[in-house]
Amino acid sequence: MRKFTLDSASAWTDSEPYKIGKRLLMTLLNRKETIEVEVVEMFPPTNSVALLVDILSKHHDISSRAILKLADRHFGDARKAIVDNPAWPWTIDSEGDFQESLRGYIQTHRRYPKLNADRIEDEPMWMRELRHWNVFHGLLRNERKAYSRLEDAQSRGYIPHFFDAARIRMSSE
């Protein structure tokens, strides 16, 4: 597997959502509150996006600087293997095509697509994107489950602390 660094991932480092200095609004799902963070540093992508962020919203139990690990299916090594395209660049247009095709399928067939276990060579790109999303979402669920079972190790500092799941409001600004 090819190793990516920030130097070799220039399309990723130029991507709008995670540029250094970018501010992100995140809704913490368990707490039902919104915090604002600012990207300080980006780490080379793996299956997740990892950022060093300053937390701009003041909370008594959140440190002012943290590592933010984002499960973003648009970036990462797994995309190349499943979508069968270069891992970068993901574009707004490709996302629009994916969402439009998926909506069209659901409207036509009145159900969510059932994907075969094995990828079919000539399946449309939007189905490959959906396959990638399904695999990616499964990995995220497994990771969250693992963190929920390792609370003691987190509290002792053996592994990073999972603070909360969040949704990020993305804007086109």
PDB file of C-alpha atoms in Angstrom:
ATOM      1  CA  MET A   1       0.000   0.000   0.000  1.00  0.00           C
ATOM      2  CA  ARG A   2       1.344   3.430  -0.926  1.00  0.00           C
ATOM      3  CA  LYS A   3       2.164   5.636   2.069  1.00  0.00           C
ATOM      4  CA  PHE A   4       0.825   9.161   1.879  1.00  0.00           C
ATOM      5  CA  THR A   5       2.481  12.135   3.487  1.00  0.00           C
ATOM      6  CA  LEU A   6       1.334  15.720   3.513  1.00  0.00           C
ATOM      7  CA  ASP A   7       3.790  16.370   0.668  1.00  0.00           C
ATOM      8  CA  SER A   8       2.396  13.569  -1.507  1.00  0.00           C
ATOM      9  CA  ALA A   9      -1.200  14.463  -0.687  1.00  0.00           C
ATOM     10  CA  SER A  10      -1.197  17.994  -2.044  1.00  0.00           C
ATOM     11  CA  ALA A  11      -4.768  17.732  -3.334  1.00  0.00           C
ATOM     12  CA  TRP A  12      -5.859  16.730   0.166  1.00  0.00           C
ATOM     13  CA  THR A  13      -3.981  19.579   1.825  1.00  0.00           C
ATOM     14  CA  ASP A  14      -5.538  22.031  -0.606  1.00  0.00           C
ATOM     15  CA  SER A  15      -9.059  20.782   0.081  1.00  0.00           C
ATOM     16  CA  GLU A  16     -11.407  23.435   1.328  1.00  0.00           C
ATOM     17  CA  PRO A  17     -12.830  21.740   4.427  1.00  0.00           C
ATOM     18  CA  TYR A  18      -9.629  21.322   6.428  1.00  0.00           C
ATOM     19  CA  LYS A  19      -7.169  24.069   5.504  1.00  0.00           C
ATOM     20  CA  ILE A  20      -5.022  25.432   8.301  1.00  0.00           C
ATOM     21  CA  GLY A  21      -6.845  28.396   9.786  1.00  0.00           C
ATOM     22  CA  LYS A  22     -10.287  27.087   8.744  1.00  0.00           C
ATOM     23  CA  ARG A  23     -12.957  27.324  11.426  1.00  0.00           C
ATOM     24  CA  LEU A  24     -15.430  24.470  11.778  1.00  0.00           C
ATOM     25  CA  LEU A  25     -18.709  24.383  13.696  1.00  0.00           C
ATOM     26  CA  MET A  26     -19.342  20.994  15.277  1.00  0.00           C
ATOM     27  CA  THR A  27     -22.508  19.789  16.952  1.00  0.00           C
ATOM     28  CA  LEU A  28     -21.646  17.363  19.750  1.00  0.00           C
ATOM     29  CA  LEU A  29     -24.246  14.632  19.422  1.00  0.00           C
ATOM     30  CA  ASN A  30     -24.413  13.395  23.027  1.00  0.00           C
ATOM     31  CA  ARG A  31     -24.270  16.863  24.583  1.00  0.00           C
ATOM     32  CA  LYS A  32     -26.474  18.507  21.973  1.00  0.00           C
ATOM     33  CA  GLU A  33     -24.313  21.616  21.910  1.00  0.00           C
ATOM     34  CA  THR A  34     -22.217  23.340  19.275  1.00  0.00           C
ATOM     35  CA  ILE A  35     -18.546  24.219  19.551  1.00  0.00           C
ATOM     36  CA  GLU A  36     -16.245  26.052  17.173  1.00  0.00           C
ATOM     37  CA  VAL A  37     -12.714  24.867  16.396  1.00  0.00           C
ATOM     38  CA  GLU A  38      -9.897  26.233  14.268  1.00  0.00           C
ATOM     39  CA  VAL A  39      -7.528  23.972  12.325  1.00  0.00           C
ATOM     40  CA  VAL A  40      -3.918  24.426  13.498  1.00  0.00           C
ATOM     41  CA  GLU A  41      -2.220  21.465  11.808  1.00  0.00           C
ATOM     42  CA  MET A  42      -3.145  18.596   9.478  1.00  0.00           C
ATOM     43  CA  PHE A  43      -1.723  15.095   9.716  1.00  0.00           C
ATOM     44  CA  PRO A  44      -1.318  12.782   6.708  1.00  0.00           C
ATOM     45  CA  PRO A  45      -4.622  11.063   5.928  1.00  0.00           C
ATOM     46  CA  THR A  46      -5.234   7.393   6.576  1.00  0.00           C
ATOM     47  CA  ASN A  47      -8.840   6.172   6.702  1.00  0.00           C
ATOM     48  CA  SER A  48      -9.633   9.245   8.781  1.00  0.00           C
ATOM     49  CA  VAL A  49      -8.763  12.907   8.716  1.00  0.00           C
ATOM     50  CA  ALA A  50      -6.698  13.921  11.755  1.00  0.00           C
ATOM     51  CA  LEU A  51      -6.327  17.574  12.701  1.00  0.00           C
ATOM     52  CA  LEU A  52      -4.799  19.487  15.553  1.00  0.00           C
ATOM     53  CA  VAL A  53      -7.400  22.087  16.500  1.00  0.00           C
ATOM     54  CA  ASP A  54      -7.828  24.969  18.889  1.00  0.00           C
ATOM     55  CA  ILE A  55     -11.217  24.838  20.563  1.00  0.00           C
ATOM     56  CA  LEU A  56     -12.578  28.360  20.415  1.00  0.00           C
ATOM     57  CA  SER A  57     -15.738  27.722  22.441  1.00  0.00           C
ATOM     58  CA  LYS A  58     -15.107  27.696  26.178  1.00  0.00           C
ATOM     59  CA  HIS A  59     -16.123  24.564  28.090  1.00  0.00           C
ATOM     60  CA  HIS A  60     -14.944  23.531  31.538  1.00  0.00           C
ATOM     61  CA  ASP A  61     -14.210  19.939  30.545  1.00  0.00           C
ATOM     62  CA  ILE A  62     -12.766  20.408  27.054  1.00  0.00           C
ATOM     63  CA  SER A  63      -9.111  21.349  26.724  1.00  0.00           C
ATOM     64  CA  SER A  64      -8.283  24.333  24.512  1.00  0.00           C
ATOM     65  CA  ARG A  65      -6.260  22.198  22.052  1.00  0.00           C
ATOM     66  CA  ALA A  66      -7.134  18.701  20.875  1.00  0.00           C
ATOM     67  CA  ILE A  67      -6.713  16.151  18.130  1.00  0.00           C
ATOM     68  CA  LEU A  68      -9.857  15.977  16.051  1.00  0.00           C
ATOM     69  CA  LYS A  69     -10.258  12.673  14.221  1.00  0.00           C
ATOM     70  CA  LEU A  70     -12.851  12.917  11.480  1.00  0.00           C
ATOM     71  CA  ALA A  71     -14.548  10.037   9.748  1.00  0.00           C
ATOM     72  CA  ASP A  72     -14.821  11.654   6.339  1.00  0.00           C
ATOM     73  CA  ARG A  73     -15.397   9.185   3.517  1.00  0.00           C
ATOM     74  CA  HIS A  74     -14.256  11.743   0.944  1.00  0.00           C
ATOM     75  CA  PHE A  75     -10.599  11.379   1.926  1.00  0.00           C
ATOM     76  CA  GLY A  76      -8.328   8.517   2.879  1.00  0.00           C
ATOM     77  CA  ASP A  77      -6.609   5.383   1.675  1.00  0.00           C
ATOM     78  CA  ALA A  78      -9.718   3.161   1.641  1.00  0.00           C
ATOM     79  CA  ARG A  79     -11.364   5.244  -1.083  1.00  0.00           C
ATOM     80  CA  LYS A  80      -8.825   4.144  -3.701  1.00  0.00           C
ATOM     81  CA  ALA A  81      -9.361   0.439  -3.103  1.00  0.00           C
ATOM     82  CA  ILE A  82     -13.146   0.571  -3.245  1.00  0.00           C
ATOM     83  CA  VAL A  83     -13.940   3.367  -5.677  1.00  0.00           C
ATOM     84  CA  ASP A  84     -11.083   2.263  -7.959  1.00  0.00           C
ATOM     85  CA  ASN A  85     -10.085   5.834  -8.669  1.00  0.00           C
ATOM     86  CA  PRO A  86      -7.209   7.825  -7.242  1.00  0.00           C
ATOM     87  CA  ALA A  87      -7.898   8.648  -3.614  1.00  0.00           C
ATOM     88  CA  TRP A  88      -7.731  12.322  -4.524  1.00  0.00           C
ATOM     89  CA  PRO A  89      -9.188  14.597  -5.527  1.00  0.00           C
ATOM     90  CA  TRP A  90     -12.729  14.242  -4.344  1.00  0.00           C
ATOM     91  CA  THR A  91     -14.822  17.051  -5.791  1.00  0.00           C
ATOM     92  CA  ILE A  92     -18.123  18.760  -5.075  1.00  0.00           C
ATOM     93  CA  ASP A  93     -19.235  17.659  -8.564  1.00  0.00           C
ATOM     94  CA  SER A  94     -18.494  13.977  -7.892  1.00  0.00           C
ATOM     95  CA  GLU A  95     -20.416  14.217  -4.601  1.00  0.00           C
ATOM     96  CA  GLY A  96     -23.340  15.881  -6.390  1.00  0.00           C
ATOM     97  CA  ASP A  97     -23.373  13.104  -9.011  1.00  0.00           C
ATOM     98  CA  PHE A  98     -23.314  10.472  -6.273  1.00  0.00           C
ATOM     99  CA  GLN A  99     -26.191  12.000  -4.317  1.00  0.00           C
ATOM    100  CA  GLU A 100     -28.281  12.667  -7.440  1.00  0.00           C
ATOM    101  CA  SER A 101     -27.811   9.094  -8.719  1.00  0.00           C
ATOM    102  CA  LEU A 102     -28.640   7.566  -5.343  1.00  0.00           C
ATOM    103  CA  ARG A 103     -31.800   9.693  -5.013  1.00  0.00           C
ATOM    104  CA  GLY A 104     -32.790   8.750  -8.576  1.00  0.00           C
ATOM    105  CA  TYR A 105     -32.342   5.045  -7.837  1.00  0.00           C
ATOM    106  CA  ILE A 106     -34.445   5.269  -4.671  1.00  0.00           C
ATOM    107  CA  GLN A 107     -37.202   7.211  -6.461  1.00  0.00           C
ATOM    108  CA  THR A 108     -37.283   4.721  -9.338  1.00  0.00           C
ATOM    109  CA  HIS A 109     -37.034   1.492  -7.307  1.00  0.00           C
ATOM    110  CA  ARG A 110     -38.638   2.733  -4.077  1.00  0.00           C
ATOM    111  CA  ARG A 111     -35.878   1.119  -2.043  1.00  0.00           C
ATOM    112  CA  TYR A 112     -32.267   1.550  -1.045  1.00  0.00           C
ATOM    113  CA  PRO A 113     -29.878  -0.269  -3.435  1.00  0.00           C
ATOM    114  CA  LYS A 114     -28.846  -3.793  -2.471  1.00  0.00           C
ATOM    115  CA  LEU A 115     -25.202  -4.244  -3.343  1.00  0.00           C
ATOM    116  CA  ASN A 116     -23.673  -7.644  -4.043  1.00  0.00           C
ATOM    117  CA  ALA A 117     -20.815  -8.696  -1.794  1.00  0.00           C
ATOM    118  CA  ASP A 118     -18.385  -8.504  -4.702  1.00  0.00           C
ATOM    119  CA  ARG A 119     -17.965  -5.409  -6.788  1.00  0.00           C
ATOM    120  CA  ILE A 120     -19.179  -5.784 -10.339  1.00  0.00           C
ATOM    121  CA  GLU A 121     -16.686  -4.517 -12.919  1.00  0.00           C
ATOM    122  CA  ASP A 122     -19.142  -2.358 -14.833  1.00  0.00           C
ATOM    123  CA  GLU A 123     -21.187  -1.010 -11.935  1.00  0.00           C
ATOM    124  CA  PRO A 124     -21.717   2.756 -12.083  1.00  0.00           C
ATOM    125  CA  MET A 125     -19.379   5.029 -10.154  1.00  0.00           C
ATOM    126  CA  TRP A 126     -22.166   6.094  -7.776  1.00  0.00           C
ATOM    127  CA  MET A 127     -22.581   2.440  -6.692  1.00  0.00           C
ATOM    128  CA  ARG A 128     -18.849   2.254  -6.008  1.00  0.00           C
ATOM    129  CA  GLU A 129     -19.201   5.405  -3.912  1.00  0.00           C
ATOM    130  CA  LEU A 130     -22.116   3.794  -2.052  1.00  0.00           C
ATOM    131  CA  ARG A 131     -20.098   0.620  -1.503  1.00  0.00           C
ATOM    132  CA  HIS A 132     -17.279   2.752  -0.112  1.00  0.00           C
ATOM    133  CA  TRP A 133     -19.732   4.579   2.177  1.00  0.00           C
ATOM    134  CA  ASN A 134     -21.106   1.282   3.510  1.00  0.00           C
ATOM    135  CA  VAL A 135     -17.621  -0.074   4.276  1.00  0.00           C
ATOM    136  CA  PHE A 136     -16.505   3.234   5.745  1.00  0.00           C
ATOM    137  CA  HIS A 137     -19.592   3.547   7.948  1.00  0.00           C
ATOM    138  CA  GLY A 138     -19.041  -0.001   9.238  1.00  0.00           C
ATOM    139  CA  LEU A 139     -15.453   0.856  10.210  1.00  0.00           C
ATOM    140  CA  LEU A 140     -16.681   3.949  12.037  1.00  0.00           C
ATOM    141  CA  ARG A 141     -19.315   1.959  13.969  1.00  0.00           C
ATOM    142  CA  ASN A 142     -16.670  -0.610  14.983  1.00  0.00           C
ATOM    143  CA  GLU A 143     -14.259   2.081  16.159  1.00  0.00           C
ATOM    144  CA  ARG A 144     -16.922   3.817  18.255  1.00  0.00           C
ATOM    145  CA  LYS A 145     -17.910   0.467  19.771  1.00  0.00           C
ATOM    146  CA  ALA A 146     -14.262  -0.242  20.654  1.00  0.00           C
ATOM    147  CA  TYR A 147     -13.862   3.142  22.338  1.00  0.00           C
ATOM    148  CA  SER A 148     -17.060   2.556  24.344  1.00  0.00           C
ATOM    149  CA  ARG A 149     -15.560  -0.685  25.682  1.00  0.00           C
ATOM    150  CA  LEU A 150     -12.217   0.905  26.566  1.00  0.00           C
ATOM    151  CA  GLU A 151     -13.365   3.665  28.918  1.00  0.00           C
ATOM    152  CA  ASP A 152     -11.083   2.479  31.726  1.00  0.00           C
ATOM    153  CA  ALA A 153      -8.020   2.597  29.466  1.00  0.00           C
ATOM    154  CA  GLN A 154      -9.058   6.070  28.299  1.00  0.00           C
ATOM    155  CA  SER A 155      -9.452   7.380  31.832  1.00  0.00           C
ATOM    156  CA  ARG A 156      -5.963   6.071  32.733  1.00  0.00           C
ATOM    157  CA  GLY A 157      -4.417   7.736  29.681  1.00  0.00           C
ATOM    158  CA  TYR A 158      -3.398   4.508  27.942  1.00  0.00           C
ATOM    159  CA  ILE A 159      -5.304   5.397  24.788  1.00  0.00           C
ATOM    160  CA  PRO A 160      -6.738   8.678  23.483  1.00  0.00           C
ATOM    161  CA  HIS A 161      -9.957   9.833  25.100  1.00  0.00           C
ATOM    162  CA  PHE A 162     -13.046   9.622  22.930  1.00  0.00           C
ATOM    163  CA  PHE A 163     -14.869  12.771  23.899  1.00  0.00           C
ATOM    164  CA  ASP A 164     -17.990  12.726  21.746  1.00  0.00           C
ATOM    165  CA  ALA A 165     -19.308  12.105  18.272  1.00  0.00           C
ATOM    166  CA  ALA A 166     -20.059  15.236  16.298  1.00  0.00           C
ATOM    167  CA  ARG A 167     -21.428  16.495  13.016  1.00  0.00           C
ATOM    168  CA  ILE A 168     -19.615  19.289  11.259  1.00  0.00           C
ATOM    169  CA  ARG A 169     -21.524  21.991   9.464  1.00  0.00           C
ATOM    170  CA  MET A 170     -19.815  22.412   6.130  1.00  0.00           C
ATOM    171  CA  SER A 171     -20.226  25.631   4.204  1.00  0.00           C
ATOM    172  CA  SER A 172     -19.219  26.746   0.755  1.00  0.00           C
ATOM    173  CA  GLU A 173     -17.572  29.949   1.973  1.00  0.00           C
TER     174      GLU A 173
END
